[in-house]
mmCIF file with all atom_site columns, C-alpha atoms in Angstrom:
data_model
loop_
_atom_site.group_PDB
_atom_site.id
_atom_site.type_symbol
_atom_site.label_atom_id
_atom_site.label_alt_id
_atom_site.label_comp_id
_atom_site.label_asym_id
_atom_site.label_entity_id
_atom_site.label_seq_id
_atom_site.pdbx_PDB_ins_code
_atom_site.Cartn_x
_atom_site.Cartn_y
_atom_site.Cartn_z
_atom_site.occupancy
_atom_site.B_iso_or_equiv
_atom_site.pdbx_formal_charge
_atom_site.auth_seq_id
_atom_site.auth_comp_id
_atom_site.auth_asym_id
_atom_site.auth_atom_id
_atom_site.pdbx_PDB_model_num
ATOM 1   C CA . ASP A 1 1   ? 0.119   3.374  -11.427 1.00 0.00 ? 1043 ASP A CA 1
ATOM 2   C CA . ILE A 1 2   ? 3.617   2.659  -10.292 1.00 0.00 ? 1044 ILE A CA 1
ATOM 3   C CA . GLN A 1 3   ? 3.907   0.341  -7.309  1.00 0.00 ? 1045 GLN A CA 1
ATOM 4   C CA . MET A 1 4   ? 6.945   0.659  -4.986  1.00 0.00 ? 1046 MET A CA 1
ATOM 5   C CA . THR A 1 5   ? 7.854   -2.524 -3.116  1.00 0.00 ? 1047 THR A CA 1
ATOM 6   C CA . GLN A 1 6   ? 10.347  -2.487 -0.296  1.00 0.00 ? 1048 GLN A CA 1
ATOM 7   C CA . SER A 1 7   ? 12.099  -5.468 1.258   1.00 0.00 ? 1049 SER A CA 1
ATOM 8   C CA . PRO A 1 8   ? 12.330  -6.493 3.964   1.00 0.00 ? 1050 PRO A CA 1
ATOM 9   C CA . SER A 1 9   ? 9.306   -5.064 5.775   1.00 0.00 ? 1051 SER A CA 1
ATOM 10  C CA . SER A 1 10  ? 11.231  -5.238 9.029   1.00 0.00 ? 1052 SER A CA 1
ATOM 11  C CA . VAL A 1 11  ? 14.639  -6.362 10.082  1.00 0.00 ? 1053 VAL A CA 1
ATOM 12  C CA . SER A 1 12  ? 16.353  -6.947 13.420  1.00 0.00 ? 1054 SER A CA 1
ATOM 13  C CA . VAL A 1 13  ? 19.772  -5.342 13.575  1.00 0.00 ? 1055 VAL A CA 1
ATOM 14  C CA . SER A 1 14  ? 22.668  -4.632 15.960  1.00 0.00 ? 1056 SER A CA 1
ATOM 15  C CA . VAL A 1 15  ? 24.685  -1.524 16.376  1.00 0.00 ? 1057 VAL A CA 1
ATOM 16  C CA . GLY A 1 16  ? 27.609  -1.628 13.904  1.00 0.00 ? 1058 GLY A CA 1
ATOM 17  C CA . ASP A 1 17  ? 25.785  -3.823 11.395  1.00 0.00 ? 1059 ASP A CA 1
ATOM 18  C CA . ARG A 1 18  ? 25.769  -3.113 7.677   1.00 0.00 ? 1060 ARG A CA 1
ATOM 19  C CA . VAL A 1 19  ? 22.158  -2.746 6.669   1.00 0.00 ? 1061 VAL A CA 1
ATOM 20  C CA . THR A 1 20  ? 20.716  -2.965 3.144   1.00 0.00 ? 1062 THR A CA 1
ATOM 21  C CA . ILE A 1 21  ? 17.115  -2.109 2.225   1.00 0.00 ? 1063 ILE A CA 1
ATOM 22  C CA . ALA A 1 22  ? 15.741  -2.742 -1.246  1.00 0.00 ? 1064 ALA A CA 1
ATOM 23  C CA . CYS A 1 23  ? 13.112  -0.910 -3.173  1.00 0.00 ? 1065 CYS A CA 1
ATOM 24  C CA . ARG A 1 24  ? 11.650  -2.053 -6.494  1.00 0.00 ? 1066 ARG A CA 1
ATOM 25  C CA . ALA A 1 25  ? 9.521   0.052  -8.808  1.00 0.00 ? 1067 ALA A CA 1
ATOM 26  C CA . SER A 1 26  ? 6.922   -1.626 -11.025 1.00 0.00 ? 1068 SER A CA 1
ATOM 27  C CA . GLN A 1 27  ? 8.180   0.348  -14.010 1.00 0.00 ? 1069 GLN A CA 1
ATOM 28  C CA . ASP A 1 28  ? 11.291  2.251  -15.032 1.00 0.00 ? 1070 ASP A CA 1
ATOM 29  C CA . ILE A 1 29  ? 11.699  5.498  -13.016 1.00 0.00 ? 1071 ILE A CA 1
ATOM 30  C CA . ASN A 1 30  ? 15.281  6.265  -14.138 1.00 0.00 ? 1072 ASN A CA 1
ATOM 31  C CA . THR A 1 31  ? 16.864  7.693  -10.946 1.00 0.00 ? 1073 THR A CA 1
ATOM 32  C CA . TRP A 1 32  ? 13.808  9.553  -9.626  1.00 0.00 ? 1074 TRP A CA 1
ATOM 33  C CA . LEU A 1 33  ? 13.992  7.843  -6.283  1.00 0.00 ? 1075 LEU A CA 1
ATOM 34  C CA . ALA A 1 34  ? 14.317  9.287  -2.778  1.00 0.00 ? 1076 ALA A CA 1
ATOM 35  C CA . TRP A 1 35  ? 14.796  7.728  0.629   1.00 0.00 ? 1077 TRP A CA 1
ATOM 36  C CA . TYR A 1 36  ? 13.340  8.992  3.884   1.00 0.00 ? 1078 TYR A CA 1
ATOM 37  C CA . GLN A 1 37  ? 13.910  8.136  7.533   1.00 0.00 ? 1079 GLN A CA 1
ATOM 38  C CA . GLN A 1 38  ? 10.960  8.453  9.938   1.00 0.00 ? 1080 GLN A CA 1
ATOM 39  C CA . LYS A 1 39  ? 11.199  8.179  13.713  1.00 0.00 ? 1081 LYS A CA 1
ATOM 40  C CA . PRO A 1 40  ? 8.074   7.582  15.852  1.00 0.00 ? 1082 PRO A CA 1
ATOM 41  C CA . GLY A 1 41  ? 5.865   10.651 16.147  1.00 0.00 ? 1083 GLY A CA 1
ATOM 42  C CA . LYS A 1 42  ? 8.030   12.646 13.711  1.00 0.00 ? 1084 LYS A CA 1
ATOM 43  C CA . ALA A 1 43  ? 7.783   13.729 10.108  1.00 0.00 ? 1085 ALA A CA 1
ATOM 44  C CA . PRO A 1 44  ? 9.940   11.882 7.592   1.00 0.00 ? 1086 PRO A CA 1
ATOM 45  C CA . ASN A 1 45  ? 13.402  13.238 6.910   1.00 0.00 ? 1087 ASN A CA 1
ATOM 46  C CA . LEU A 1 46  ? 14.974  13.249 3.440   1.00 0.00 ? 1088 LEU A CA 1
ATOM 47  C CA . LEU A 1 47  ? 18.166  11.218 3.334   1.00 0.00 ? 1089 LEU A CA 1
ATOM 48  C CA . ILE A 1 48  ? 18.892  10.654 -0.350  1.00 0.00 ? 1090 ILE A CA 1
ATOM 49  C CA . TYR A 1 49  ? 17.492  11.977 -3.615  1.00 0.00 ? 1091 TYR A CA 1
ATOM 50  C CA . ALA A 1 50  ? 18.142  11.139 -7.254  1.00 0.00 ? 1092 ALA A CA 1
ATOM 51  C CA . ALA A 1 51  ? 18.790  7.601  -6.079  1.00 0.00 ? 1093 ALA A CA 1
ATOM 52  C CA . SER A 1 52  ? 22.299  8.252  -4.845  1.00 0.00 ? 1094 SER A CA 1
ATOM 53  C CA . THR A 1 53  ? 22.792  11.916 -3.839  1.00 0.00 ? 1095 THR A CA 1
ATOM 54  C CA . LEU A 1 54  ? 23.168  12.459 -0.061  1.00 0.00 ? 1096 LEU A CA 1
ATOM 55  C CA . GLN A 1 55  ? 21.014  15.285 1.313   1.00 0.00 ? 1097 GLN A CA 1
ATOM 56  C CA . THR A 1 56  ? 23.025  18.019 3.057   1.00 0.00 ? 1098 THR A CA 1
ATOM 57  C CA . GLY A 1 57  ? 23.715  17.182 6.686   1.00 0.00 ? 1099 GLY A CA 1
ATOM 58  C CA . VAL A 1 58  ? 22.990  13.424 6.360   1.00 0.00 ? 1100 VAL A CA 1
ATOM 59  C CA . PRO A 1 59  ? 25.855  11.275 7.686   1.00 0.00 ? 1101 PRO A CA 1
ATOM 60  C CA . SER A 1 60  ? 28.053  9.592  5.134   1.00 0.00 ? 1102 SER A CA 1
ATOM 61  C CA . ARG A 1 61  ? 27.293  6.126  6.486   1.00 0.00 ? 1103 ARG A CA 1
ATOM 62  C CA . PHE A 1 62  ? 24.066  6.386  4.426   1.00 0.00 ? 1104 PHE A CA 1
ATOM 63  C CA . SER A 1 63  ? 24.304  5.672  0.739   1.00 0.00 ? 1105 SER A CA 1
ATOM 64  C CA . GLY A 1 64  ? 21.987  4.908  -2.132  1.00 0.00 ? 1106 GLY A CA 1
ATOM 65  C CA . SER A 1 65  ? 22.308  3.204  -5.443  1.00 0.00 ? 1107 SER A CA 1
ATOM 66  C CA . GLY A 1 66  ? 20.325  1.918  -8.366  1.00 0.00 ? 1108 GLY A CA 1
ATOM 67  C CA . SER A 1 67  ? 18.447  3.044  -11.481 1.00 0.00 ? 1109 SER A CA 1
ATOM 68  C CA . GLY A 1 68  ? 15.507  1.903  -13.545 1.00 0.00 ? 1110 GLY A CA 1
ATOM 69  C CA . THR A 1 69  ? 13.476  -0.346 -11.271 1.00 0.00 ? 1111 THR A CA 1
ATOM 70  C CA . ASP A 1 70  ? 15.876  -1.608 -8.546  1.00 0.00 ? 1112 ASP A CA 1
ATOM 71  C CA . PHE A 1 71  ? 17.298  0.574  -5.801  1.00 0.00 ? 1113 PHE A CA 1
ATOM 72  C CA . THR A 1 72  ? 19.180  0.066  -2.511  1.00 0.00 ? 1114 THR A CA 1
ATOM 73  C CA . LEU A 1 73  ? 19.665  2.096  0.628   1.00 0.00 ? 1115 LEU A CA 1
ATOM 74  C CA . THR A 1 74  ? 22.743  1.085  2.679   1.00 0.00 ? 1116 THR A CA 1
ATOM 75  C CA . ILE A 1 75  ? 23.762  1.997  6.165   1.00 0.00 ? 1117 ILE A CA 1
ATOM 76  C CA . SER A 1 76  ? 27.422  1.058  6.422   1.00 0.00 ? 1118 SER A CA 1
ATOM 77  C CA . SER A 1 77  ? 27.624  0.850  10.249  1.00 0.00 ? 1119 SER A CA 1
ATOM 78  C CA . LEU A 1 78  ? 24.340  1.165  12.089  1.00 0.00 ? 1120 LEU A CA 1
ATOM 79  C CA . GLN A 1 79  ? 24.215  3.684  14.940  1.00 0.00 ? 1121 GLN A CA 1
ATOM 80  C CA . PRO A 1 80  ? 21.600  3.709  17.733  1.00 0.00 ? 1122 PRO A CA 1
ATOM 81  C CA . GLU A 1 81  ? 19.975  6.850  16.274  1.00 0.00 ? 1123 GLU A CA 1
ATOM 82  C CA . ASP A 1 82  ? 19.356  5.048  12.977  1.00 0.00 ? 1124 ASP A CA 1
ATOM 83  C CA . LEU A 1 83  ? 16.582  2.863  14.507  1.00 0.00 ? 1125 LEU A CA 1
ATOM 84  C CA . ALA A 1 84  ? 13.643  4.096  12.543  1.00 0.00 ? 1126 ALA A CA 1
ATOM 85  C CA . THR A 1 85  ? 11.405  3.258  9.561   1.00 0.00 ? 1127 THR A CA 1
ATOM 86  C CA . TYR A 1 86  ? 12.723  3.940  6.083   1.00 0.00 ? 1128 TYR A CA 1
ATOM 87  C CA . PHE A 1 87  ? 10.590  4.731  3.019   1.00 0.00 ? 1129 PHE A CA 1
ATOM 88  C CA . CYS A 1 88  ? 11.445  4.928  -0.653  1.00 0.00 ? 1130 CYS A CA 1
ATOM 89  C CA . HIS A 1 89  ? 9.517   7.376  -2.854  1.00 0.00 ? 1131 HIS A CA 1
ATOM 90  C CA . GLN A 1 90  ? 9.168   7.916  -6.585  1.00 0.00 ? 1132 GLN A CA 1
ATOM 91  C CA . GLY A 1 91  ? 8.396   11.511 -7.466  1.00 0.00 ? 1133 GLY A CA 1
ATOM 92  C CA . ASN A 1 92  ? 8.535   11.488 -11.244 1.00 0.00 ? 1134 ASN A CA 1
ATOM 93  C CA . ILE A 1 93  ? 5.522   9.742  -12.673 1.00 0.00 ? 1135 ILE A CA 1
ATOM 94  C CA . PHE A 1 94  ? 2.012   10.528 -11.460 1.00 0.00 ? 1136 PHE A CA 1
ATOM 95  C CA . PRO A 1 95  ? 0.648   9.504  -9.124  1.00 0.00 ? 1137 PRO A CA 1
ATOM 96  C CA . PHE A 1 96  ? 3.735   9.695  -6.912  1.00 0.00 ? 1138 PHE A CA 1
ATOM 97  C CA . ALA A 1 97  ? 4.094   6.750  -4.562  1.00 0.00 ? 1139 ALA A CA 1
ATOM 98  C CA . PHE A 1 98  ? 5.914   5.562  -1.468  1.00 0.00 ? 1140 PHE A CA 1
ATOM 99  C CA . GLY A 1 99  ? 7.109   2.113  -0.580  1.00 0.00 ? 1141 GLY A CA 1
ATOM 100 C CA . GLN A 1 100 ? 5.388   0.462  2.371   1.00 0.00 ? 1142 GLN A CA 1
ATOM 101 C CA . GLY A 1 101 ? 8.378   1.025  4.683   1.00 0.00 ? 1143 GLY A CA 1
ATOM 102 C CA . THR A 1 102 ? 11.138  -0.985 6.315   1.00 0.00 ? 1144 THR A CA 1
ATOM 103 C CA . ARG A 1 103 ? 11.336  -0.953 10.092  1.00 0.00 ? 1145 ARG A CA 1
ATOM 104 C CA . LEU A 1 104 ? 14.684  -1.404 11.747  1.00 0.00 ? 1146 LEU A CA 1
ATOM 105 C CA . GLU A 1 105 ? 14.479  -3.022 15.162  1.00 0.00 ? 1147 GLU A CA 1
ATOM 106 C CA . ILE A 1 106 ? 17.083  -3.897 17.757  1.00 0.00 ? 1148 ILE A CA 1
ATOM 107 C CA . LYS A 1 107 ? 18.158  -7.552 17.747  1.00 0.00 ? 1149 LYS A CA 1
ATOM 108 C CA . GLN B 2 1   ? 15.320  28.484 7.495   1.00 0.00 ? 1163 GLN B CA 1
ATOM 109 C CA . VAL B 2 2   ? 12.207  27.251 5.803   1.00 0.00 ? 1164 VAL B CA 1
ATOM 110 C CA . GLN B 2 3   ? 9.444   26.041 8.147   1.00 0.00 ? 1165 GLN B CA 1
ATOM 111 C CA . LEU B 2 4   ? 6.027   24.577 7.372   1.00 0.00 ? 1166 LEU B CA 1
ATOM 112 C CA . GLN B 2 5   ? 3.197   24.319 9.860   1.00 0.00 ? 1167 GLN B CA 1
ATOM 113 C CA . GLU B 2 6   ? -0.132  22.525 9.398   1.00 0.00 ? 1168 GLU B CA 1
ATOM 114 C CA . SER B 2 7   ? -3.287  23.754 11.034  1.00 0.00 ? 1169 SER B CA 1
ATOM 115 C CA . GLY B 2 8   ? -6.935  22.758 11.127  1.00 0.00 ? 1170 GLY B CA 1
ATOM 116 C CA . PRO B 2 9   ? -9.563  20.811 13.033  1.00 0.00 ? 1171 PRO B CA 1
ATOM 117 C CA . GLY B 2 10  ? -8.439  17.599 14.659  1.00 0.00 ? 1172 GLY B CA 1
ATOM 118 C CA . LEU B 2 11  ? -11.916 16.039 14.446  1.00 0.00 ? 1173 LEU B CA 1
ATOM 119 C CA . VAL B 2 12  ? -14.259 15.941 11.473  1.00 0.00 ? 1174 VAL B CA 1
ATOM 120 C CA . LYS B 2 13  ? -17.573 14.189 11.212  1.00 0.00 ? 1175 LYS B CA 1
ATOM 121 C CA . PRO B 2 14  ? -18.224 11.624 8.519   1.00 0.00 ? 1176 PRO B CA 1
ATOM 122 C CA . SER B 2 15  ? -19.541 13.052 5.195   1.00 0.00 ? 1177 SER B CA 1
ATOM 123 C CA . GLN B 2 16  ? -18.182 16.534 6.071   1.00 0.00 ? 1178 GLN B CA 1
ATOM 124 C CA . THR B 2 17  ? -15.247 18.396 4.571   1.00 0.00 ? 1179 THR B CA 1
ATOM 125 C CA . LEU B 2 18  ? -11.724 18.148 5.986   1.00 0.00 ? 1180 LEU B CA 1
ATOM 126 C CA . SER B 2 19  ? -9.873  21.517 5.671   1.00 0.00 ? 1181 SER B CA 1
ATOM 127 C CA . LEU B 2 20  ? -6.215  22.010 6.443   1.00 0.00 ? 1182 LEU B CA 1
ATOM 128 C CA . THR B 2 21  ? -3.834  24.899 5.912   1.00 0.00 ? 1183 THR B CA 1
ATOM 129 C CA . CYS B 2 22  ? -0.052  24.808 5.655   1.00 0.00 ? 1184 CYS B CA 1
ATOM 130 C CA . THR B 2 23  ? 1.657   28.114 6.572   1.00 0.00 ? 1185 THR B CA 1
ATOM 131 C CA . VAL B 2 24  ? 5.140   28.538 5.079   1.00 0.00 ? 1186 VAL B CA 1
ATOM 132 C CA . SER B 2 25  ? 7.738   30.794 6.736   1.00 0.00 ? 1187 SER B CA 1
ATOM 133 C CA . GLY B 2 26  ? 11.308  31.583 5.706   1.00 0.00 ? 1188 GLY B CA 1
ATOM 134 C CA . ASP B 2 27  ? 10.513  31.581 2.007   1.00 0.00 ? 1189 ASP B CA 1
ATOM 135 C CA . SER B 2 28  ? 7.862   32.579 -0.478  1.00 0.00 ? 1190 SER B CA 1
ATOM 136 C CA . LEU B 2 29  ? 5.495   30.100 -2.033  1.00 0.00 ? 1191 LEU B CA 1
ATOM 137 C CA . THR B 2 30  ? 6.324   31.501 -5.465  1.00 0.00 ? 1192 THR B CA 1
ATOM 138 C CA . SER B 2 31  ? 10.009  32.387 -5.102  1.00 0.00 ? 1193 SER B CA 1
ATOM 139 C CA . GLY B 2 32  ? 11.307  29.287 -6.869  1.00 0.00 ? 1194 GLY B CA 1
ATOM 140 C CA . ASP B 2 33  ? 10.396  26.112 -8.750  1.00 0.00 ? 1195 ASP B CA 1
ATOM 141 C CA . TYR B 2 34  ? 8.720   24.596 -5.708  1.00 0.00 ? 1196 TYR B CA 1
ATOM 142 C CA . TYR B 2 35  ? 6.029   22.014 -5.398  1.00 0.00 ? 1197 TYR B CA 1
ATOM 143 C CA . TRP B 2 36  ? 3.883   22.107 -2.336  1.00 0.00 ? 1198 TRP B CA 1
ATOM 144 C CA . ASN B 2 37  ? 2.691   18.692 -1.336  1.00 0.00 ? 1199 ASN B CA 1
ATOM 145 C CA . TRP B 2 38  ? 0.230   17.031 1.007   1.00 0.00 ? 1200 TRP B CA 1
ATOM 146 C CA . ILE B 2 39  ? 1.052   13.500 2.275   1.00 0.00 ? 1201 ILE B CA 1
ATOM 147 C CA . ARG B 2 40  ? -0.934  11.530 4.787   1.00 0.00 ? 1202 ARG B CA 1
ATOM 148 C CA . GLN B 2 41  ? -0.236  8.578  7.105   1.00 0.00 ? 1203 GLN B CA 1
ATOM 149 C CA . PRO B 2 42  ? -3.022  6.528  8.737   1.00 0.00 ? 1204 PRO B CA 1
ATOM 150 C CA . PRO B 2 43  ? -2.120  5.589  12.276  1.00 0.00 ? 1205 PRO B CA 1
ATOM 151 C CA . GLY B 2 44  ? 0.437   2.758  12.269  1.00 0.00 ? 1206 GLY B CA 1
ATOM 152 C CA . LYS B 2 45  ? 0.593   2.611  8.483   1.00 0.00 ? 1207 LYS B CA 1
ATOM 153 C CA . GLY B 2 46  ? 2.675   3.911  5.618   1.00 0.00 ? 1208 GLY B CA 1
ATOM 154 C CA . LEU B 2 47  ? 2.789   7.188  3.708   1.00 0.00 ? 1209 LEU B CA 1
ATOM 155 C CA . GLU B 2 48  ? 0.319   8.112  0.994   1.00 0.00 ? 1210 GLU B CA 1
ATOM 156 C CA . TRP B 2 49  ? 0.963   10.983 -1.421  1.00 0.00 ? 1211 TRP B CA 1
ATOM 157 C CA . VAL B 2 50  ? -2.232  13.068 -1.577  1.00 0.00 ? 1212 VAL B CA 1
ATOM 158 C CA . GLY B 2 51  ? -1.366  15.744 -4.125  1.00 0.00 ? 1213 GLY B CA 1
ATOM 159 C CA . TYR B 2 52  ? 0.520   18.918 -4.813  1.00 0.00 ? 1214 TYR B CA 1
ATOM 160 C CA . ILE B 2 53  ? 0.213   22.467 -6.096  1.00 0.00 ? 1215 ILE B CA 1
ATOM 161 C CA . SER B 2 54  ? 3.062   24.052 -7.945  1.00 0.00 ? 1216 SER B CA 1
ATOM 162 C CA . TYR B 2 55  ? 4.491   27.540 -7.525  1.00 0.00 ? 1217 TYR B CA 1
ATOM 163 C CA . SER B 2 56  ? 2.451   28.548 -10.589 1.00 0.00 ? 1218 SER B CA 1
ATOM 164 C CA . GLY B 2 57  ? -0.780  27.083 -9.254  1.00 0.00 ? 1219 GLY B CA 1
ATOM 165 C CA . SER B 2 58  ? -0.865  23.821 -11.261 1.00 0.00 ? 1220 SER B CA 1
ATOM 166 C CA . THR B 2 59  ? -2.322  20.895 -9.309  1.00 0.00 ? 1221 THR B CA 1
ATOM 167 C CA . TYR B 2 60  ? -1.864  17.148 -9.464  1.00 0.00 ? 1222 TYR B CA 1
ATOM 168 C CA . TYR B 2 61  ? -3.899  14.845 -7.284  1.00 0.00 ? 1223 TYR B CA 1
ATOM 169 C CA . ASN B 2 62  ? -3.779  11.170 -6.334  1.00 0.00 ? 1224 ASN B CA 1
ATOM 170 C CA . PRO B 2 63  ? -6.461  9.603  -8.528  1.00 0.00 ? 1225 PRO B CA 1
ATOM 171 C CA . SER B 2 64  ? -7.812  7.694  -5.548  1.00 0.00 ? 1226 SER B CA 1
ATOM 172 C CA . LEU B 2 65  ? -8.748  11.094 -3.999  1.00 0.00 ? 1227 LEU B CA 1
ATOM 173 C CA . LYS B 2 66  ? -9.201  13.318 -7.050  1.00 0.00 ? 1228 LYS B CA 1
ATOM 174 C CA . SER B 2 67  ? -12.995 13.456 -7.026  1.00 0.00 ? 1229 SER B CA 1
ATOM 175 C CA . ARG B 2 68  ? -13.012 14.749 -3.470  1.00 0.00 ? 1230 ARG B CA 1
ATOM 176 C CA . LEU B 2 69  ? -9.867  16.841 -3.309  1.00 0.00 ? 1231 LEU B CA 1
ATOM 177 C CA . THR B 2 70  ? -8.933  20.482 -3.814  1.00 0.00 ? 1232 THR B CA 1
ATOM 178 C CA . ILE B 2 71  ? -5.509  22.017 -3.132  1.00 0.00 ? 1233 ILE B CA 1
ATOM 179 C CA . SER B 2 72  ? -5.113  25.795 -3.435  1.00 0.00 ? 1234 SER B CA 1
ATOM 180 C CA . LEU B 2 73  ? -2.604  28.598 -2.907  1.00 0.00 ? 1235 LEU B CA 1
ATOM 181 C CA . ASP B 2 74  ? -3.021  31.807 -0.947  1.00 0.00 ? 1236 ASP B CA 1
ATOM 182 C CA . THR B 2 75  ? 0.064   33.836 -1.844  1.00 0.00 ? 1237 THR B CA 1
ATOM 183 C CA . SER B 2 76  ? -1.045  36.825 0.232   1.00 0.00 ? 1238 SER B CA 1
ATOM 184 C CA . LYS B 2 77  ? -0.766  34.683 3.392   1.00 0.00 ? 1239 LYS B CA 1
ATOM 185 C CA . ASN B 2 78  ? 2.013   32.433 2.119   1.00 0.00 ? 1240 ASN B CA 1
ATOM 186 C CA . GLN B 2 79  ? -0.194  29.399 2.695   1.00 0.00 ? 1241 GLN B CA 1
ATOM 187 C CA . PHE B 2 80  ? -1.526  26.459 0.819   1.00 0.00 ? 1242 PHE B CA 1
ATOM 188 C CA . SER B 2 81  ? -4.571  24.474 1.699   1.00 0.00 ? 1243 SER B CA 1
ATOM 189 C CA . LEU B 2 82  ? -6.241  21.120 1.340   1.00 0.00 ? 1244 LEU B CA 1
ATOM 190 C CA . ARG B 2 83  ? -9.969  20.443 1.195   1.00 0.00 ? 1245 ARG B CA 1
ATOM 191 C CA . LEU B 2 84  ? -11.159 16.854 1.191   1.00 0.00 ? 1246 LEU B CA 1
ATOM 192 C CA . ARG B 2 85  ? -14.963 16.378 0.844   1.00 0.00 ? 1247 ARG B CA 1
ATOM 193 C CA . SER B 2 86  ? -17.229 13.609 1.971   1.00 0.00 ? 1248 SER B CA 1
ATOM 194 C CA . VAL B 2 87  ? -14.749 12.110 4.452   1.00 0.00 ? 1249 VAL B CA 1
ATOM 195 C CA . THR B 2 88  ? -15.009 8.662  6.009   1.00 0.00 ? 1250 THR B CA 1
ATOM 196 C CA . ALA B 2 89  ? -13.070 6.870  8.707   1.00 0.00 ? 1251 ALA B CA 1
ATOM 197 C CA . ALA B 2 90  ? -10.596 5.794  6.034   1.00 0.00 ? 1252 ALA B CA 1
ATOM 198 C CA . ASP B 2 91  ? -9.487  9.427  5.814   1.00 0.00 ? 1253 ASP B CA 1
ATOM 199 C CA . THR B 2 92  ? -8.286  9.381  9.469   1.00 0.00 ? 1254 THR B CA 1
ATOM 200 C CA . ALA B 2 93  ? -4.580  10.081 9.281   1.00 0.00 ? 1255 ALA B CA 1
ATOM 201 C CA . VAL B 2 94  ? -1.689  12.389 10.225  1.00 0.00 ? 1256 VAL B CA 1
ATOM 202 C CA . TYR B 2 95  ? -1.605  14.931 7.367   1.00 0.00 ? 1257 TYR B CA 1
ATOM 203 C CA . TYR B 2 96  ? 1.769   16.447 6.467   1.00 0.00 ? 1258 TYR B CA 1
ATOM 204 C CA . CYS B 2 97  ? 2.617   19.333 4.162   1.00 0.00 ? 1259 CYS B CA 1
ATOM 205 C CA . ALA B 2 98  ? 5.982   19.273 2.497   1.00 0.00 ? 1260 ALA B CA 1
ATOM 206 C CA . ARG B 2 99  ? 8.052   21.126 -0.078  1.00 0.00 ? 1261 ARG B CA 1
ATOM 207 C CA . ASP B 2 100 ? 9.732   19.564 -3.098  1.00 0.00 ? 1262 ASP B CA 1
ATOM 208 C CA . ASP B 2 101 ? 12.313  21.626 -4.964  1.00 0.00 ? 1263 ASP B CA 1
ATOM 209 C CA . GLY B 2 102 ? 12.915  18.892 -7.547  1.00 0.00 ? 1264 GLY B CA 1
ATOM 210 C CA . ARG B 2 103 ? 15.356  17.122 -5.253  1.00 0.00 ? 1265 ARG B CA 1
ATOM 211 C CA . GLY B 2 104 ? 12.893  15.401 -2.959  1.00 0.00 ? 1266 GLY B CA 1
ATOM 212 C CA . LEU B 2 105 ? 10.643  16.447 -0.108  1.00 0.00 ? 1267 LEU B CA 1
ATOM 213 C CA . GLY B 2 106 ? 13.263  18.371 1.795   1.00 0.00 ? 1268 GLY B CA 1
ATOM 214 C CA . TYR B 2 107 ? 11.059  20.325 4.167   1.00 0.00 ? 1269 TYR B CA 1
ATOM 215 C CA . TRP B 2 108 ? 8.064   18.928 6.129   1.00 0.00 ? 1270 TRP B CA 1
ATOM 216 C CA . GLY B 2 109 ? 5.616   20.215 8.630   1.00 0.00 ? 1271 GLY B CA 1
ATOM 217 C CA . GLN B 2 110 ? 5.324   18.392 11.931  1.00 0.00 ? 1272 GLN B CA 1
ATOM 218 C CA . GLY B 2 111 ? 2.061   16.824 10.878  1.00 0.00 ? 1273 GLY B CA 1
ATOM 219 C CA . THR B 2 112 ? -1.456  17.108 12.250  1.00 0.00 ? 1274 THR B CA 1
ATOM 220 C CA . LEU B 2 113 ? -3.778  14.232 13.189  1.00 0.00 ? 1275 LEU B CA 1
ATOM 221 C CA . VAL B 2 114 ? -7.213  14.378 11.744  1.00 0.00 ? 1276 VAL B CA 1
ATOM 222 C CA . THR B 2 115 ? -9.772  11.927 13.061  1.00 0.00 ? 1277 THR B CA 1
ATOM 223 C CA . VAL B 2 116 ? -13.002 11.280 11.222  1.00 0.00 ? 1278 VAL B CA 1
ATOM 224 C CA . SER B 2 117 ? -15.661 10.281 13.714  1.00 0.00 ? 1279 SER B CA 1
ATOM 225 C CA . SER B 2 118 ? -19.166 11.209 14.779  1.00 0.00 ? 1280 SER B CA 1
#
């Protein structure tokens, strides 16, 4: 099975910061990687698919990059509404799998 | 606008069967190349992919659950369902249904908490 490993598990940030979250797959998944944002008590929300394609309606401060085994989610200038937990997800090779999540907290 | 809504008992006894239904509105289960997923999240923990059923009825399950799991379609009601047998406390989680159109899980239900307890 493919393991998805995110780093860091949590990070303290300030409004306006540039934030980078990493996701590593245990084997090559090409660009079959999506990123989700989850706020407390809510369902996850799709931000990016195919590693770097922004979902409709998602602010342009979010971006994704990578292919193969190493991927990155970047928030160029953190806004208060971005405080949440972020998950990566590979949906190409069975069984599909999520990373363990990265929680953004206020510094 | 596509909407998904989970429904089912919030409390299930150990060793019994957990049954949930996801009702889809705003689109047909079989109108496109869609994959109808179940994902779960134990309280305070991460997301676990449970399995999916395709628009054509093909199913793929997480191997960790495969022996206990059935996902099915009811096109007449525009619903898909999950049945998980022989549950234990480890199956306590918020269960989400979600649609994948090949570009990620773009539509989710709000989630339903299922607690396994006697």
